[in-house]
Short mmCIF file of C-alpha atoms in Angstrom, two decimals:
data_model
loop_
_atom_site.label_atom_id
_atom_site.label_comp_id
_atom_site.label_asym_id
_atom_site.label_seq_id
_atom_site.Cartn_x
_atom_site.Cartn_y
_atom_site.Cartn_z
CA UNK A 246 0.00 0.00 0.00
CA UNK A 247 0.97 3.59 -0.91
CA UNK A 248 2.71 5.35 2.27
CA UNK A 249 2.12 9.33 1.82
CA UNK A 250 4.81 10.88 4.16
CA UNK A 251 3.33 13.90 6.30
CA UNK A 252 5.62 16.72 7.36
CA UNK A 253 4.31 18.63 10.80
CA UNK A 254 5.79 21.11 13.12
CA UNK A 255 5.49 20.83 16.90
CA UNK A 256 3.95 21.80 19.22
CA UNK A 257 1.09 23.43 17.46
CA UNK A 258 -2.17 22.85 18.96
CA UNK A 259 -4.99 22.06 18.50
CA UNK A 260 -3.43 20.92 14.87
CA UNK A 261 -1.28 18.62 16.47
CA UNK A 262 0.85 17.90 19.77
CA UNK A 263 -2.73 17.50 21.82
CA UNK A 264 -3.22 14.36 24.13
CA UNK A 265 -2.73 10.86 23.03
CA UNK A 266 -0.62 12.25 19.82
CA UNK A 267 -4.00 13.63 18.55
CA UNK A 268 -4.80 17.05 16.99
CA UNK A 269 -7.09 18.30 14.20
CA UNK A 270 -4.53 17.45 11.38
CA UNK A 271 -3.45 14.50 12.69
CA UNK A 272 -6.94 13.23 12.18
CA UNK A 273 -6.99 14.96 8.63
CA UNK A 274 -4.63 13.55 7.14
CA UNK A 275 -5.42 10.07 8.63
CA UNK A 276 -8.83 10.58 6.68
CA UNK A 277 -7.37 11.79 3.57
CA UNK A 278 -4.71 8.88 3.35
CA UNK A 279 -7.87 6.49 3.66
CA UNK A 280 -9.22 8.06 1.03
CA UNK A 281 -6.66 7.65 -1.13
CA UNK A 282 -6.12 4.58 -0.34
CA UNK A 283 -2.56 5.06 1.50
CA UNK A 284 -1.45 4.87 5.25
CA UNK A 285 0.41 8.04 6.71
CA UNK A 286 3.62 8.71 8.28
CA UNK A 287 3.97 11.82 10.10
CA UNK A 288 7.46 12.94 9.73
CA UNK A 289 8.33 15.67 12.26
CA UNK A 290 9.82 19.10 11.52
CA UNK A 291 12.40 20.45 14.24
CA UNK A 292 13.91 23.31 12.70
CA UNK A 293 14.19 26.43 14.04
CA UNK A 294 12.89 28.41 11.07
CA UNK A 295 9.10 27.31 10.22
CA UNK A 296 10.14 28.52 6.74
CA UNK A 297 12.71 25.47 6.03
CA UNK A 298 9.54 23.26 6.49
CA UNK A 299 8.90 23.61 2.50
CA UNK A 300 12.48 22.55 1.56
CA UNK A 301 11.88 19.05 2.40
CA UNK A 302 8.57 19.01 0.36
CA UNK A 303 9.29 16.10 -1.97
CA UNK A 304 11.88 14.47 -0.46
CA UNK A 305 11.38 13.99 3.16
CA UNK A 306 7.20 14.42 2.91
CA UNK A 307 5.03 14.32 0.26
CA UNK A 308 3.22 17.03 1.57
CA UNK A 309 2.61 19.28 5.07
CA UNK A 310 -0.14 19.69 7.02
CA UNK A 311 0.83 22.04 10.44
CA UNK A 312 -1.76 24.60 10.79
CA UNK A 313 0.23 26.24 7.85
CA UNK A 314 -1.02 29.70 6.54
CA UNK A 315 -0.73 30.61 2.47
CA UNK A 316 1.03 33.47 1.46
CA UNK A 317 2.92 34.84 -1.65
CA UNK A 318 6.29 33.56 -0.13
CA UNK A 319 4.87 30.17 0.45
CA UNK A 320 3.82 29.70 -2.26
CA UNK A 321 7.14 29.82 -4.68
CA UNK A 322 8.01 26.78 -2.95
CA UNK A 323 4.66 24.84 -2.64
CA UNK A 324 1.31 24.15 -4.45
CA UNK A 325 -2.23 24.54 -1.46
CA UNK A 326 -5.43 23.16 -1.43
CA UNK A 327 -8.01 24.69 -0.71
CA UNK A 328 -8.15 25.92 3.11
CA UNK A 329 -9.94 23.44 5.53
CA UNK A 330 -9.52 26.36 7.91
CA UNK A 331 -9.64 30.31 7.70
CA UNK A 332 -8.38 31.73 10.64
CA UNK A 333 -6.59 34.60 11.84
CA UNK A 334 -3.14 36.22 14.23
CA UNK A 335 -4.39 36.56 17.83
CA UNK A 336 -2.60 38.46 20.71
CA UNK A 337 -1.94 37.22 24.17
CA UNK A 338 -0.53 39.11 27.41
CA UNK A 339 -0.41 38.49 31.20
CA UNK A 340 -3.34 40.53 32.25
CA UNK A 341 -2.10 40.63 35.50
CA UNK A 342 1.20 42.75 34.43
CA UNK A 343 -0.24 44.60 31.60
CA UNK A 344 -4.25 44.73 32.47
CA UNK A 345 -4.52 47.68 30.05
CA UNK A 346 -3.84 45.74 26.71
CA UNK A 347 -6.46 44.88 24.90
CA UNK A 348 -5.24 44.88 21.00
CA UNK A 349 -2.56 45.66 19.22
CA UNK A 350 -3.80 49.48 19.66
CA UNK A 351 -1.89 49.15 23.27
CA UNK A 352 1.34 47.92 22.49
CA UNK A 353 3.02 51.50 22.04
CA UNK A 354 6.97 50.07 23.30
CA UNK A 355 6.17 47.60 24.31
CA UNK A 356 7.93 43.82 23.00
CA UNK A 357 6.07 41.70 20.65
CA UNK A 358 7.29 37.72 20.46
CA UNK A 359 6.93 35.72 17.62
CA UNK A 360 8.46 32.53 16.63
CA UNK A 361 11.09 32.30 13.46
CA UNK A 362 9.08 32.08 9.69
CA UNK A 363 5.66 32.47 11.51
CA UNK A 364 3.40 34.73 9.47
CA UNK A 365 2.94 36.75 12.77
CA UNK A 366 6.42 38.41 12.21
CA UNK A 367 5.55 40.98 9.38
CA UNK A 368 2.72 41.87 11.00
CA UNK A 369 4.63 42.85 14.53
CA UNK A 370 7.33 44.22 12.43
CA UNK A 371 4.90 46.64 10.52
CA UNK A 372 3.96 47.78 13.92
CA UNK A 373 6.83 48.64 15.24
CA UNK A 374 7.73 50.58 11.46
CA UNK A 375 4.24 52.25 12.38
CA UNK A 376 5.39 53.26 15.27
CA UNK A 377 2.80 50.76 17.55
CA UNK A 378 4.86 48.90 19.14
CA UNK A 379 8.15 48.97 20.84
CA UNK A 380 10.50 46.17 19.22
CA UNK A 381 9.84 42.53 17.91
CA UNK A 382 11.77 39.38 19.84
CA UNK A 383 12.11 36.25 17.62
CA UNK A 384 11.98 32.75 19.30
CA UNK A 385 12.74 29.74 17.44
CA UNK A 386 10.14 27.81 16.14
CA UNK A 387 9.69 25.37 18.72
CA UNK A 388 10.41 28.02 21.42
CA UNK A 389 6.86 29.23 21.77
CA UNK A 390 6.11 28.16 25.17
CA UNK A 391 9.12 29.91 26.35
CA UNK A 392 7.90 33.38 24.75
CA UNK A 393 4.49 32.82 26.51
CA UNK A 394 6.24 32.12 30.07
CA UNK A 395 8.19 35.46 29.26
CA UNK A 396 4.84 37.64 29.22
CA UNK A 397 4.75 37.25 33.20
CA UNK A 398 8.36 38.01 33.36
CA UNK A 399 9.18 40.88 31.03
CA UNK A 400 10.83 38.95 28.72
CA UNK A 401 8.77 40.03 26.17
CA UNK A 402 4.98 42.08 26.42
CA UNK A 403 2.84 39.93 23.94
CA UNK A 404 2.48 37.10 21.96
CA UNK A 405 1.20 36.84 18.54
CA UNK A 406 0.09 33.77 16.93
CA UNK A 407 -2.81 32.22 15.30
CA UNK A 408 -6.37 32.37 17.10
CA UNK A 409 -6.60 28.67 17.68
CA UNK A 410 -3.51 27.69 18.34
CA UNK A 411 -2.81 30.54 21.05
CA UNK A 412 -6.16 29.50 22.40
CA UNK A 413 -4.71 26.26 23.10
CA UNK A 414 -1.04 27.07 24.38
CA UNK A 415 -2.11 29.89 27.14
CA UNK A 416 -4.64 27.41 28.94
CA UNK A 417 -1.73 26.50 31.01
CA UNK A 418 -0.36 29.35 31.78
CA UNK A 419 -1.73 31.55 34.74
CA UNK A 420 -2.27 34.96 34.58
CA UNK A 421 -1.65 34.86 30.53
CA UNK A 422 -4.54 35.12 27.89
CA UNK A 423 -6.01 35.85 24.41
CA UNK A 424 -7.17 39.60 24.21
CA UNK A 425 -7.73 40.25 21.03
CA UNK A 426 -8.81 37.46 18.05
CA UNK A 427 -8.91 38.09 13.99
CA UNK A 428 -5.80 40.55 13.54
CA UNK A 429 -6.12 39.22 10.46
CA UNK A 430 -7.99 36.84 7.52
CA UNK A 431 -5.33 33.78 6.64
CA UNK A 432 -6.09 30.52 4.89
CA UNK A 433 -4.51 27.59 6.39
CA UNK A 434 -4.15 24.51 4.16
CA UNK A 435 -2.36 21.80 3.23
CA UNK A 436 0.57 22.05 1.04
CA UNK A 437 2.39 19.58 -1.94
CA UNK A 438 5.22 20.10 -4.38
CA UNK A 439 4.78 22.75 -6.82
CA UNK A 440 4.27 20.85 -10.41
CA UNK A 441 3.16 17.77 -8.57
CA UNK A 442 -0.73 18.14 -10.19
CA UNK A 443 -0.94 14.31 -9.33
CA UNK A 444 -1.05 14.86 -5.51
CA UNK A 445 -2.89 18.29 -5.51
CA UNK A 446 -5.38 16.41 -7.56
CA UNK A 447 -6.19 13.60 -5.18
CA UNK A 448 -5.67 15.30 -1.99
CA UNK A 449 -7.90 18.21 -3.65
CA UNK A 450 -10.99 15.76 -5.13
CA UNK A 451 -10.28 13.47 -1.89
CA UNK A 452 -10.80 17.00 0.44
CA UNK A 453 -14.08 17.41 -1.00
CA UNK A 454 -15.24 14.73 -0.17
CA UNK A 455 -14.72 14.80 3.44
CA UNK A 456 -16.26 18.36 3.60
CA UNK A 457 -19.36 16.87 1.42
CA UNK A 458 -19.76 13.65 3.87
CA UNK A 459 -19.32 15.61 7.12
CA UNK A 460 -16.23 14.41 8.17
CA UNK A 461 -13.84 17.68 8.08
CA UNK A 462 -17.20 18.96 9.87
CA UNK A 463 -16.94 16.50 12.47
CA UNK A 464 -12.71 16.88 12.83
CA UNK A 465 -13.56 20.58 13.18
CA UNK A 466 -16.07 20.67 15.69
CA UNK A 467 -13.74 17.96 17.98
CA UNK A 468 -10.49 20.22 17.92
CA UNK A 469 -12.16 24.28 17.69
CA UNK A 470 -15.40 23.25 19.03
CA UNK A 471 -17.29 24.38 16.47
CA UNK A 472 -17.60 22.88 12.13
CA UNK A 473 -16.86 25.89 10.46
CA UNK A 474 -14.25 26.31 7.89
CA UNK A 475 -14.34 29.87 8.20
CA UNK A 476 -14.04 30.46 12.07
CA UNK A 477 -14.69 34.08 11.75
CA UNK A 478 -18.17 32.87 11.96
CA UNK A 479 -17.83 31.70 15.61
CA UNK A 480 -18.58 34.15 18.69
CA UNK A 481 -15.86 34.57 20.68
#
């Protein structure tokens, strides 16, 4: 039987890293691979740089699935479905240290963290060129947990990351959480080679079908709580 090899980056909940090895594309990609009629390997990503996760598109995985968000850059080095999520940046702070932000309207110098190749960096960076924000501290990729311990100390003022997956990492954290939600509109979806139309094509039609038959419904629901692709359509 056809193995398709599954590159993720951890920890990145609720898309993977979650109890029991579980997580929303863990349970994704174990659908599409039935589908398709393969079994899946997950094939971990530990670099420090989120970006490098493309380079091995191809050679060490046939495709990745971690919670990843599209953009321009992205895209010269890989071919996405269609999103299975939309989502958006979220900001998190210790409340109990800095009780008056609410949204990136409060961060005047203050320290913004965000982890290496996340698509949160430009956006902190613009801030600070707008003169919003104080300065921008980069943690590698699998450092994230350290920048959120860092809000109660000083280390750095605010976190940045995407809605559900800084939902999921300040839970444990006392004193820290989400203040503001939808910073902005990204489509996160599951990337293959560029030029490989043979993949997109399956994973695509095979995609399609699991949103027709209820299933990504179902995945969704279990891991944001709700079944909406778009999860600007949830209350927060």
């Amino acid at each position: 039987m056809e193995t398709l090899r599954v590159g993720v980056a951890m920890p990145d909940p609720p898309f993977n890293g979650m109890p029991d090895d579980g997580g929303l594309d863990i349970d994704l990609m174990r659908a599409l691979s039935e589908k398709i009629g393969a079994t899946v390997e997950f094939v971990p990503y530990d670099g420090a740089d989120f970006g490098g996760i493309f380079d091995g598109l191809g050679s060490k995985y046939d495709c990745v699935a971690a919670g990843t968000t599209v953009t321009p850059q992205r895209e010269e080095k890989a071919t996405f479905l269609p999103p299975y999520v939309i989502s958006g940046q979220a900001l998190a702070v210790d409340i109990r240290r800095l009780p008056r932000v609410t949204s990136v309207d409060d961060l005047e110098g203050l320290t913004i963290g965000v982890q290496r190749g996340n698509t949160s960096r430009p956006i902190a960076e613009r801030l600070v060129a707008d003169g919003k924000a104080g300065a921008v501290r980069v943690y590698e990729y699998t450092a994230i947990r350290d920048a959120l311990s860092d809000l109660s100390t000083g280390g750095c003022d605010a976190v940045m990351k995407l809605v559900p997956v800084l939902t999921e990492l300040v839970k444990p954290v006392p004193g820290v959480e989400v203040v503001q939600r939808g910073i902005t509109i990204e489509d996160i979806a599951i990337a293959v080679p560029r030029g490989d139309q043979v993949l997109l094509g399956r994973l695509t039609v095979a995609q399609a079908e699991l949103e027709a038959d209820g299933t990504l419904q179902r995945i969704r629901r279990k891991w944001l709580g709700n079944p909406y692709a778009d999860q600007r359509l949830t209350a927060h």
